[in-house]
Short mmCIF file of C-alpha atoms in Angstrom, two decimals:
data_model
loop_
_atom_site.label_atom_id
_atom_site.label_comp_id
_atom_site.label_asym_id
_atom_site.label_seq_id
_atom_site.Cartn_x
_atom_site.Cartn_y
_atom_site.Cartn_z
CA MET A 1 -21.82 21.61 -20.89
CA SER A 2 -18.20 20.75 -21.65
CA THR A 3 -15.78 23.60 -22.29
CA THR A 4 -13.70 21.26 -24.48
CA THR A 5 -13.32 22.69 -27.97
CA ALA A 6 -15.61 21.17 -30.61
CA LEU A 7 -12.58 20.41 -32.80
CA ARG A 8 -11.45 17.68 -30.40
CA SER A 9 -12.74 14.11 -30.53
CA LEU A 10 -12.69 13.64 -26.74
CA ASN A 11 -14.57 15.63 -24.15
CA ILE A 12 -15.49 14.93 -20.53
CA GLU A 13 -18.93 13.66 -21.57
CA ASN A 14 -17.80 11.05 -24.11
CA ILE A 15 -14.83 9.41 -22.37
CA ASN A 16 -15.27 6.09 -20.54
CA PRO A 17 -17.84 6.95 -17.83
CA HIS A 18 -16.32 4.39 -15.45
CA VAL A 19 -12.99 6.24 -15.49
CA ARG A 20 -14.89 9.45 -14.71
CA GLU A 21 -16.61 7.81 -11.76
CA ALA A 22 -13.49 6.29 -10.21
CA GLN A 23 -12.10 8.12 -7.17
CA TYR A 24 -8.58 7.91 -5.75
CA GLY A 25 -8.42 10.33 -2.84
CA VAL A 26 -4.87 9.44 -1.77
CA ARG A 27 -3.68 11.47 -4.77
CA GLY A 28 -6.79 13.60 -5.08
CA GLU A 29 -7.50 17.31 -4.65
CA LEU A 30 -5.58 17.82 -1.39
CA ALA A 31 -2.52 15.95 -2.68
CA GLN A 32 -2.54 18.03 -5.86
CA ARG A 33 -2.82 21.26 -3.85
CA SER A 34 0.08 20.17 -1.66
CA GLU A 35 2.22 19.73 -4.79
CA LYS A 36 1.33 23.26 -5.91
CA TYR A 37 2.46 24.50 -2.50
CA ARG A 38 5.69 22.51 -2.84
CA ALA A 39 6.38 24.09 -6.23
CA GLN A 40 5.60 27.54 -4.82
CA LEU A 41 8.05 27.02 -1.95
CA LYS A 42 10.71 25.84 -4.38
CA LYS A 43 10.47 29.15 -6.25
CA GLY A 44 11.22 30.89 -2.99
CA HIS A 45 9.61 33.41 -0.68
CA PRO A 46 8.10 35.88 -0.89
CA PRO A 47 6.10 34.89 -3.95
CA THR A 48 4.23 37.36 -6.14
CA PRO A 49 1.75 38.74 -5.25
CA PRO A 50 2.79 39.09 -1.57
CA GLU A 51 -0.61 37.98 -0.26
CA ASP A 52 0.13 34.47 -1.55
CA THR A 53 2.91 33.97 1.00
CA LEU A 54 2.52 30.57 2.65
CA PRO A 55 2.43 30.19 6.47
CA PHE A 56 4.87 27.25 6.37
CA ASP A 57 8.28 26.55 4.87
CA GLN A 58 7.88 22.90 3.86
CA VAL A 59 5.23 20.47 2.70
CA ILE A 60 4.92 17.17 4.60
CA SER A 61 3.32 14.54 2.38
CA ALA A 62 1.77 12.40 5.11
CA ASN A 63 -0.94 11.36 2.66
CA ILE A 64 0.87 8.47 1.03
CA GLY A 65 3.26 5.69 2.02
CA ASN A 66 6.21 7.06 0.05
CA PRO A 67 9.15 6.58 2.45
CA GLN A 68 12.03 8.00 0.44
CA GLN A 69 10.14 11.20 -0.40
CA LEU A 70 10.10 11.71 3.37
CA ASP A 71 13.87 11.18 3.72
CA GLN A 72 14.02 7.44 4.46
CA LYS A 73 17.46 6.46 3.21
CA PRO A 74 17.77 3.62 0.70
CA ILE A 75 19.48 0.42 1.82
CA THR A 76 23.13 0.67 0.73
CA PHE A 77 23.41 -2.94 -0.52
CA PHE A 78 20.35 -2.53 -2.76
CA ARG A 79 21.52 0.72 -4.35
CA GLN A 80 25.10 -0.44 -4.84
CA VAL A 81 23.92 -3.55 -6.68
CA LEU A 82 21.53 -1.44 -8.75
CA SER A 83 24.35 0.92 -9.75
CA LEU A 84 26.25 -2.04 -11.19
CA VAL A 85 23.35 -3.65 -13.04
CA GLU A 86 22.41 -0.23 -14.47
CA TYR A 87 25.98 0.38 -15.69
CA PRO A 88 27.82 -2.96 -16.06
CA PRO A 89 31.13 -1.41 -17.26
CA LEU A 90 31.72 -0.50 -13.61
CA LEU A 91 32.36 -4.22 -13.05
CA GLU A 92 35.42 -4.09 -15.28
CA ASN A 93 37.54 -2.77 -12.41
CA GLU A 94 36.55 -4.57 -9.22
CA GLU A 95 39.58 -3.24 -7.36
CA VAL A 96 38.36 0.34 -7.73
CA LEU A 97 34.88 -0.72 -6.61
CA ARG A 98 36.25 -2.43 -3.49
CA ASN A 99 39.08 -0.11 -2.49
CA GLY A 100 37.97 3.21 -3.94
CA LEU A 101 34.20 3.10 -3.56
CA GLY A 102 33.76 0.69 -0.64
CA TYR A 103 31.70 -1.92 -2.48
CA LYS A 104 31.82 -5.30 -0.74
CA GLN A 105 32.48 -8.50 -2.69
CA ASP A 106 28.92 -9.77 -2.19
CA VAL A 107 27.59 -6.60 -3.88
CA ILE A 108 29.76 -7.32 -6.91
CA ASP A 109 28.82 -11.01 -6.91
CA ARG A 110 25.08 -10.28 -6.68
CA ALA A 111 25.24 -7.79 -9.55
CA LYS A 112 27.12 -10.29 -11.72
CA TRP A 113 24.60 -13.01 -10.92
CA LEU A 114 21.61 -10.79 -11.67
CA LEU A 115 23.12 -9.72 -14.98
CA SER A 116 23.79 -13.34 -15.88
CA GLU A 117 20.05 -14.00 -15.37
CA VAL A 118 18.45 -10.89 -16.90
CA LYS A 119 21.27 -10.04 -19.39
CA SER A 120 20.40 -6.33 -19.27
CA VAL A 121 17.98 -4.30 -17.17
CA GLY A 122 17.19 -2.44 -20.38
CA ALA A 123 15.84 -5.59 -22.04
CA TYR A 124 12.41 -7.19 -21.69
CA SER A 125 12.25 -10.21 -19.42
CA ALA A 126 9.80 -13.09 -19.55
CA SER A 127 6.28 -11.71 -19.06
CA GLN A 128 5.91 -13.51 -15.72
CA GLY A 129 9.27 -12.18 -14.58
CA ALA A 130 12.81 -13.53 -14.74
CA PRO A 131 12.75 -17.25 -13.77
CA ALA A 132 15.72 -17.05 -11.38
CA ILE A 133 14.14 -14.12 -9.51
CA ARG A 134 10.87 -16.03 -9.18
CA GLU A 135 12.89 -18.90 -7.71
CA SER A 136 14.32 -16.52 -5.09
CA VAL A 137 10.78 -15.37 -4.24
CA ALA A 138 9.65 -19.00 -3.88
CA ARG A 139 12.53 -19.75 -1.48
CA TYR A 140 11.59 -16.69 0.60
CA ILE A 141 7.95 -17.78 0.84
CA GLU A 142 9.00 -21.33 1.80
CA LYS A 143 11.21 -20.00 4.57
CA ARG A 144 8.51 -17.62 5.82
CA ASP A 145 5.64 -20.12 5.85
CA GLY A 146 7.29 -23.52 6.21
CA TYR A 147 5.50 -24.85 3.11
CA PRO A 148 6.72 -25.37 -0.48
CA SER A 149 6.28 -22.63 -3.07
CA ASP A 150 6.42 -23.21 -6.84
CA PRO A 151 8.07 -20.49 -8.96
CA ALA A 152 5.61 -21.36 -11.73
CA ASN A 153 2.85 -19.86 -9.55
CA ILE A 154 4.70 -16.59 -8.92
CA PHE A 155 4.18 -13.53 -11.10
CA LEU A 156 6.49 -10.55 -10.75
CA SER A 157 4.68 -7.23 -11.16
CA ALA A 158 5.13 -3.46 -11.33
CA GLY A 159 4.30 -3.09 -7.65
CA ALA A 160 1.41 -4.80 -5.90
CA SER A 161 -1.06 -2.36 -7.52
CA SER A 162 -0.33 -3.87 -10.93
CA GLY A 163 -0.99 -7.34 -9.50
CA VAL A 164 -4.31 -6.20 -8.03
CA ASN A 165 -5.30 -4.73 -11.39
CA THR A 166 -4.44 -7.98 -13.17
CA LEU A 167 -6.36 -10.19 -10.76
CA MET A 168 -9.44 -7.97 -10.64
CA ASN A 169 -9.57 -7.74 -14.44
CA VAL A 170 -9.61 -11.53 -14.63
CA ILE A 171 -12.16 -11.98 -11.80
CA CYS A 172 -14.67 -9.28 -12.83
CA SER A 173 -16.53 -10.85 -15.73
CA SER A 174 -19.74 -8.77 -15.73
CA PRO A 175 -21.43 -5.72 -14.15
CA GLN A 176 -22.99 -8.15 -11.66
CA THR A 177 -19.60 -9.33 -10.36
CA GLY A 178 -18.98 -8.23 -6.79
CA ILE A 179 -15.93 -8.27 -4.55
CA LEU A 180 -15.97 -8.02 -0.76
CA VAL A 181 -13.69 -5.17 0.27
CA PRO A 182 -12.89 -4.04 3.85
CA ILE A 183 -14.07 -0.58 4.88
CA PRO A 184 -12.03 1.48 5.50
CA GLN A 185 -9.89 0.33 2.58
CA TYR A 186 -7.09 1.43 0.30
CA PRO A 187 -8.97 3.18 -2.55
CA LEU A 188 -7.13 1.18 -5.21
CA TYR A 189 -9.83 -1.47 -4.80
CA THR A 190 -12.90 0.76 -5.12
CA ALA A 191 -11.32 2.70 -7.98
CA THR A 192 -10.49 -0.48 -9.90
CA LEU A 193 -13.99 -1.87 -9.36
CA ALA A 194 -15.43 1.40 -10.67
CA VAL A 195 -13.28 1.30 -13.81
CA LEU A 196 -14.27 -2.36 -14.39
CA ASN A 197 -17.97 -1.50 -13.85
CA ALA A 198 -18.14 -4.17 -11.16
CA ARG A 199 -19.75 -4.02 -7.72
CA LEU A 200 -18.22 -3.10 -4.39
CA VAL A 201 -19.47 -5.31 -1.56
CA PRO A 202 -18.30 -3.48 1.58
CA TYR A 203 -17.68 -5.14 4.92
CA TYR A 204 -16.87 -2.92 7.89
CA LEU A 205 -13.88 -3.45 10.15
CA GLU A 206 -14.41 -3.12 13.90
CA GLU A 207 -12.68 -0.02 15.27
CA SER A 208 -13.49 -1.11 18.83
CA ARG A 209 -11.57 -4.35 18.19
CA ALA A 210 -8.41 -2.61 16.96
CA TRP A 211 -9.84 -2.59 13.42
CA GLY A 212 -10.14 -6.38 13.32
CA THR A 213 -12.41 -8.38 11.02
CA ASN A 214 -15.85 -9.44 12.20
CA LEU A 215 -16.87 -12.66 10.50
CA GLN A 216 -20.55 -12.06 11.18
CA THR A 217 -20.33 -8.65 9.48
CA ILE A 218 -18.63 -10.25 6.46
CA LYS A 219 -21.36 -12.90 6.24
CA GLU A 220 -24.12 -10.30 6.46
CA SER A 221 -22.54 -8.19 3.70
CA TYR A 222 -22.17 -11.27 1.52
CA GLN A 223 -25.79 -12.37 2.03
CA LYS A 224 -27.13 -8.86 1.38
CA ALA A 225 -25.18 -8.62 -1.88
CA LYS A 226 -26.34 -12.07 -3.01
CA SER A 227 -29.97 -11.14 -2.28
CA GLU A 228 -29.53 -8.09 -4.52
CA GLY A 229 -28.36 -10.21 -7.44
CA THR A 230 -24.62 -9.68 -7.03
CA ASP A 231 -22.33 -12.51 -8.09
CA VAL A 232 -19.82 -12.27 -5.24
CA ARG A 233 -16.58 -13.81 -6.49
CA ALA A 234 -13.78 -12.73 -4.13
CA ILE A 235 -12.86 -11.16 -0.80
CA VAL A 236 -10.05 -8.64 -0.31
CA VAL A 237 -8.10 -8.69 2.95
CA ILE A 238 -5.39 -6.11 3.66
CA ASN A 239 -3.04 -7.45 6.33
CA PRO A 240 -1.51 -5.50 7.99
CA GLY A 241 -4.22 -2.97 7.30
CA ASN A 242 -4.26 0.15 5.17
CA PRO A 243 -5.40 2.70 6.33
CA THR A 244 -5.87 1.24 9.81
CA GLY A 245 -2.49 -0.39 10.54
CA ALA A 246 -4.21 -3.41 12.12
CA THR A 247 -2.54 -6.83 12.04
CA LEU A 248 -4.88 -9.83 11.83
CA THR A 249 -4.44 -12.71 14.24
CA ALA A 250 -3.90 -16.24 12.94
CA GLU A 251 -7.48 -16.97 14.08
CA ASP A 252 -8.83 -14.06 12.00
CA VAL A 253 -6.95 -15.38 8.97
CA ARG A 254 -8.38 -18.87 9.44
CA GLY A 255 -11.89 -17.48 9.87
CA VAL A 256 -11.74 -15.60 6.55
CA LEU A 257 -10.32 -18.65 4.78
CA ASP A 258 -13.01 -20.92 6.20
CA PHE A 259 -15.73 -18.52 5.03
CA ALA A 260 -14.13 -18.19 1.58
CA ALA A 261 -14.00 -21.98 1.21
CA GLU A 262 -17.66 -22.25 2.25
CA GLN A 263 -18.79 -19.68 -0.33
CA LYS A 264 -16.21 -20.50 -3.05
CA LEU A 265 -14.61 -17.06 -2.95
CA VAL A 266 -11.13 -16.14 -4.19
CA VAL A 267 -9.06 -14.58 -1.39
CA LEU A 268 -7.04 -11.54 -2.49
CA ALA A 269 -4.50 -11.14 0.31
CA ASP A 270 -2.80 -7.74 0.16
CA GLU A 271 0.26 -8.38 2.35
CA VAL A 272 2.56 -5.53 1.34
CA TYR A 273 3.09 -4.43 4.98
CA GLN A 274 4.03 -7.90 6.23
CA THR A 275 7.33 -6.72 7.75
CA ASN A 276 5.76 -3.56 9.25
CA VAL A 277 4.40 -5.19 12.41
CA PHE A 278 4.80 -3.64 15.88
CA ILE A 279 2.30 -5.70 17.90
CA GLY A 280 1.75 -9.44 17.45
CA SER A 281 3.10 -11.28 14.43
CA PHE A 282 2.27 -11.59 10.76
CA THR A 283 0.48 -14.72 9.51
CA SER A 284 0.25 -15.04 5.74
CA PHE A 285 -2.94 -16.30 4.12
CA LYS A 286 -0.86 -18.88 2.25
CA LYS A 287 0.35 -20.31 5.57
CA GLY A 288 -3.17 -20.17 7.01
CA LEU A 289 -4.48 -22.12 4.03
CA ARG A 290 -1.74 -24.76 4.18
CA ASP A 291 -2.34 -25.21 7.92
CA LEU A 292 -6.06 -25.80 7.29
CA GLN A 293 -5.33 -28.22 4.45
CA ARG A 294 -3.01 -30.20 6.69
CA GLU A 295 -5.56 -30.34 9.52
CA THR A 296 -8.59 -31.17 7.33
CA PRO A 297 -7.46 -32.95 4.16
CA GLY A 298 -9.73 -32.41 1.15
CA LYS A 299 -11.93 -29.60 2.49
CA TYR A 300 -9.77 -26.68 1.34
CA ASP A 301 -8.08 -28.20 -1.71
CA ASN A 302 -9.82 -25.93 -4.22
CA LEU A 303 -9.67 -22.69 -2.23
CA GLU A 304 -7.95 -20.01 -4.31
CA VAL A 305 -5.61 -17.52 -2.62
CA ALA A 306 -3.66 -14.79 -4.40
CA SER A 307 -1.03 -13.21 -2.11
CA LEU A 308 0.61 -9.88 -3.00
CA ASN A 309 3.81 -8.20 -1.85
CA SER A 310 5.82 -5.14 -2.90
CA ILE A 311 9.21 -3.43 -2.64
CA SER A 312 7.43 -0.14 -1.87
CA LYS A 313 6.78 -0.87 1.79
CA GLY A 314 8.54 -2.64 4.64
CA MET A 315 12.02 -1.28 5.29
CA VAL A 316 12.78 -1.28 1.56
CA GLY A 317 10.62 1.70 0.55
CA GLU A 318 11.64 1.63 -3.13
CA CYS A 319 8.26 2.87 -4.41
CA GLY A 320 9.58 4.56 -7.53
CA HIS A 321 11.25 1.42 -8.85
CA ARG A 322 7.88 -0.36 -9.17
CA GLY A 323 8.50 -3.94 -8.12
CA GLY A 324 6.34 -6.59 -6.53
CA TYR A 325 4.91 -10.05 -6.98
CA PHE A 326 1.85 -12.19 -6.43
CA GLU A 327 1.59 -15.91 -5.83
CA LEU A 328 -1.35 -18.03 -6.97
CA THR A 329 -2.40 -20.91 -4.72
CA GLY A 330 -5.16 -23.35 -5.69
CA PHE A 331 -5.98 -21.74 -9.05
CA ASP A 332 -7.22 -23.76 -12.04
CA PRO A 333 -4.26 -24.06 -14.47
CA LYS A 334 -6.45 -22.77 -17.31
CA VAL A 335 -7.26 -19.65 -15.28
CA ALA A 336 -3.54 -19.19 -14.54
CA GLU A 337 -2.93 -19.35 -18.31
CA GLN A 338 -5.35 -16.44 -18.80
CA ILE A 339 -3.62 -14.47 -16.05
CA TYR A 340 -0.35 -15.07 -17.89
CA LYS A 341 -1.93 -13.88 -21.12
CA PHE A 342 -3.17 -10.71 -19.40
CA VAL A 343 0.26 -9.81 -17.97
CA SER A 344 1.92 -10.59 -21.30
CA ILE A 345 -0.14 -7.82 -22.93
CA MET A 346 1.93 -5.41 -20.81
CA LEU A 347 5.08 -7.30 -21.92
CA CYS A 348 6.88 -7.49 -18.55
CA PRO A 349 7.31 -5.68 -15.22
CA PRO A 350 10.28 -3.26 -14.93
CA VAL A 351 13.42 -5.35 -14.81
CA ILE A 352 15.20 -3.03 -12.38
CA GLY A 353 12.17 -3.50 -10.07
CA GLN A 354 12.51 -7.26 -10.47
CA CYS A 355 16.16 -7.03 -9.36
CA LEU A 356 15.05 -5.14 -6.24
CA VAL A 357 12.43 -7.82 -5.52
CA GLU A 358 15.23 -10.40 -5.62
CA MET A 359 17.26 -8.42 -3.10
CA GLN A 360 14.21 -7.80 -0.89
CA VAL A 361 13.52 -11.53 -0.57
CA ASN A 362 17.19 -12.53 -0.54
CA PRO A 363 19.09 -9.82 1.40
CA PRO A 364 22.62 -10.20 2.82
CA LYS A 365 22.80 -12.94 5.44
CA GLU A 366 24.85 -13.20 8.59
CA GLY A 367 28.45 -13.85 7.58
CA ASP A 368 28.15 -11.92 4.29
CA PRO A 369 30.42 -8.86 3.97
CA SER A 370 27.46 -6.48 3.55
CA TYR A 371 25.40 -7.95 6.39
CA PRO A 372 26.54 -5.71 9.30
CA LEU A 373 25.66 -2.48 7.44
CA TYR A 374 22.46 -3.97 6.01
CA LYS A 375 21.28 -5.03 9.48
CA GLN A 376 22.22 -1.67 10.98
CA GLU A 377 20.27 0.23 8.30
CA TYR A 378 17.27 -2.13 8.33
CA ASP A 379 16.95 -2.05 12.13
CA ALA A 380 17.33 1.73 12.26
CA ILE A 381 14.49 2.19 9.77
CA ALA A 382 12.25 -0.28 11.65
CA GLN A 383 12.97 1.31 15.04
CA GLY A 384 12.50 4.81 13.65
CA LEU A 385 9.10 3.93 12.20
CA GLU A 386 7.89 2.45 15.47
CA ALA A 387 9.21 5.37 17.51
CA ARG A 388 7.51 7.93 15.24
CA ALA A 389 4.26 5.91 15.26
CA ASN A 390 4.20 5.95 19.05
CA ALA A 391 5.11 9.65 19.25
CA LEU A 392 2.26 10.51 16.88
CA TYR A 393 -0.13 8.28 18.81
CA LYS A 394 0.78 9.99 22.09
CA GLU A 395 0.09 13.40 20.55
CA PHE A 396 -3.31 12.22 19.30
CA GLU A 397 -4.12 11.03 22.83
CA LYS A 398 -3.68 14.61 24.06
CA MET A 399 -5.89 16.20 21.40
CA GLU A 400 -9.47 17.17 22.18
CA GLY A 401 -12.05 15.04 20.38
CA VAL A 402 -9.49 12.64 18.89
CA GLU A 403 -9.45 8.88 19.50
CA CYS A 404 -6.85 6.55 18.04
CA GLN A 405 -6.03 2.86 18.24
CA SER A 406 -2.49 2.15 19.38
CA PRO A 407 -0.04 1.55 16.50
CA GLN A 408 0.06 -2.09 15.41
CA GLY A 409 1.77 -2.01 12.03
CA SER A 410 1.92 -0.79 8.42
CA MET A 411 2.81 2.90 7.99
CA TYR A 412 -0.36 4.66 9.13
CA LEU A 413 -2.59 5.82 11.95
CA PHE A 414 -6.32 6.34 11.35
CA PRO A 415 -7.68 8.46 14.21
CA THR A 416 -11.34 9.30 14.78
CA ILE A 417 -12.06 13.02 15.01
CA HIS A 418 -15.13 14.54 16.67
CA LEU A 419 -15.69 17.98 15.17
CA PRO A 420 -17.83 20.80 16.58
CA ARG A 421 -21.24 21.41 15.01
CA LYS A 422 -20.08 24.79 13.64
CA ALA A 423 -17.19 23.10 11.81
CA ILE A 424 -19.60 20.64 10.20
CA GLU A 425 -21.85 23.51 9.14
CA ALA A 426 -18.86 25.40 7.70
CA ALA A 427 -17.92 22.27 5.73
CA GLN A 428 -21.44 22.02 4.32
CA GLN A 429 -21.29 25.67 3.20
CA GLN A 430 -18.18 24.80 1.19
CA ASN A 431 -19.82 21.64 -0.16
CA ARG A 432 -17.15 19.55 1.56
CA LYS A 433 -17.38 16.53 3.78
CA PRO A 434 -16.46 17.48 7.37
CA ASP A 435 -13.28 15.39 7.49
CA ASN A 436 -12.21 16.78 4.09
CA PHE A 437 -12.82 20.32 5.40
CA TYR A 438 -10.63 19.60 8.44
CA CYS A 439 -7.82 18.10 6.33
CA SER A 440 -8.03 20.97 3.86
CA ARG A 441 -7.65 23.54 6.63
CA LEU A 442 -4.76 21.52 8.12
CA LEU A 443 -2.93 21.58 4.77
CA ASP A 444 -3.46 25.31 4.23
CA ALA A 445 -2.28 26.17 7.75
CA THR A 446 0.66 23.79 8.19
CA GLY A 447 1.66 22.27 4.83
CA ILE A 448 0.87 18.82 6.22
CA CYS A 449 -1.14 16.71 3.79
CA VAL A 450 -3.24 13.88 5.23
CA VAL A 451 -6.19 11.99 3.71
CA PRO A 452 -9.81 12.34 4.87
CA GLY A 453 -11.35 9.12 6.18
CA SER A 454 -14.23 9.54 3.73
CA ASP A 455 -11.78 8.71 0.90
CA PHE A 456 -11.26 5.26 2.43
CA GLY A 457 -14.86 4.66 3.52
CA GLN A 458 -16.06 4.83 7.12
CA LYS A 459 -19.15 4.01 9.14
CA GLU A 460 -21.91 6.59 8.79
CA GLY A 461 -21.68 9.28 11.46
CA THR A 462 -17.93 8.82 12.00
CA LEU A 463 -15.03 11.00 10.84
CA HIS A 464 -11.37 10.06 10.47
CA PHE A 465 -8.17 10.94 8.68
CA ARG A 466 -5.19 8.84 7.70
CA THR A 467 -1.64 9.97 8.28
CA THR A 468 1.64 8.23 7.69
CA PHE A 469 4.33 8.34 10.36
CA LEU A 470 7.15 8.35 7.82
CA ALA A 471 8.28 11.97 8.07
CA PRO A 472 11.49 12.38 10.10
CA GLY A 473 11.53 14.15 13.44
CA THR A 474 8.56 15.15 15.58
CA GLU A 475 8.29 18.90 14.93
CA TRP A 476 5.61 18.35 12.29
CA VAL A 477 3.56 16.37 14.83
CA GLY A 478 3.53 19.40 17.10
CA LYS A 479 2.17 21.46 14.21
CA ILE A 480 -0.85 19.13 13.96
CA THR A 481 -1.48 19.53 17.69
CA GLU A 482 -1.24 23.31 17.47
CA PHE A 483 -3.52 23.46 14.40
CA HIS A 484 -6.09 21.17 16.02
CA LYS A 485 -6.34 23.34 19.14
CA GLY A 486 -6.85 26.45 17.03
CA PHE A 487 -9.42 24.71 14.81
CA MET A 488 -11.45 23.48 17.78
CA ASP A 489 -11.35 26.93 19.42
CA GLU A 490 -12.46 28.60 16.19
CA PHE A 491 -15.56 26.43 15.79
CA ARG A 492 -16.36 25.78 19.43
CA GLY A 493 -19.85 26.10 20.92
#
């Protein structure tokens, strides 16, 4: 029975049931508890009453890819340009900017150009995004893939999540609509499907193959769903992977595209970690499709691919500014018109985020005044991420009952944990899943917040957790090792 007062129209029983059912563990119970701890620490120690004193002096939010919360410094060029587009009167005295504040001429020039295109970052833009910024995105894609890109097919968005929401709203036409989603997966996809009252069609990634795709597994999942009356319309691929960090080979990309063409599936290519690659190289699904079309004219002409990118990841890490884009390839123009109509209902993506997208895809180049500092900062972030990923991986290798694939990319590791029987029984007594119980105890003991593997989906009988490797230093890694030893000793035998 709801405790909501009878005087209110809304109670937990009469709101949209699909919103109630949706789960988003990345910002779920453990994340909320970690924020309470952060607020408690901010008030200072010792708190009142004394028994509430915390056994740690900081909270490490390793649950979410939020680089600047974990002290990743913004790129100077990006923030200097933003300062000028946010407050254009600063441009009235360029000499002070150059000589007093150290702004380079290309910073000033970029800010002037952006303002000439958007007029004001406080004004609405075109619903699809500012045309000149979409042109910059198209040039970036052309350079990356070696194939033309049409700005008319590019939609700027409030981060990639907004693009996913748009595309899934258009694709999911009935409760029978199904979308193939990798497991483990970023819970945005399962949550959105739940809200849309559509069907999740899971396909499992192969942990033994560095979390790669298995085409046979995808085909079996598709056939099973079809036999149960599901209208499978699309397949989601996250490359590099979240939560796994895996980078797909060019052959994997081609295999998924070939299957999608065979079954007339839309490919939703989540490529927000495309510059976070440590092992191998990134192959976009747009490039994979164009290669296939060149090799076999006609066969893949109507295959639809929607590719997504974001300013939140990579070395940019500007999550709070909410910028991203998606590109449509092979879509029916009438469908693209409906996608435009859908985004226009939200008016436009944040214009300051659009400006950051432009700088992400068109950063300072060699010979530009800002290039030396930009390259120094970009490389330092990239090298720091890889070093921390490897340090964390090496610690996991030492831990009893922990197995982890070597870091390949993105911002995460997704280790398997083998917990003692007594720990599993203790979790059951608290009505928690075993991996959630482990992560909960880790948070309470160390202030380190990670996400249970069950929130991403995992094969039955396996346990995992996802952690970022964004936090600076390695002291916090040692805290995980120390906690794990104590946890295993407590529940051993």
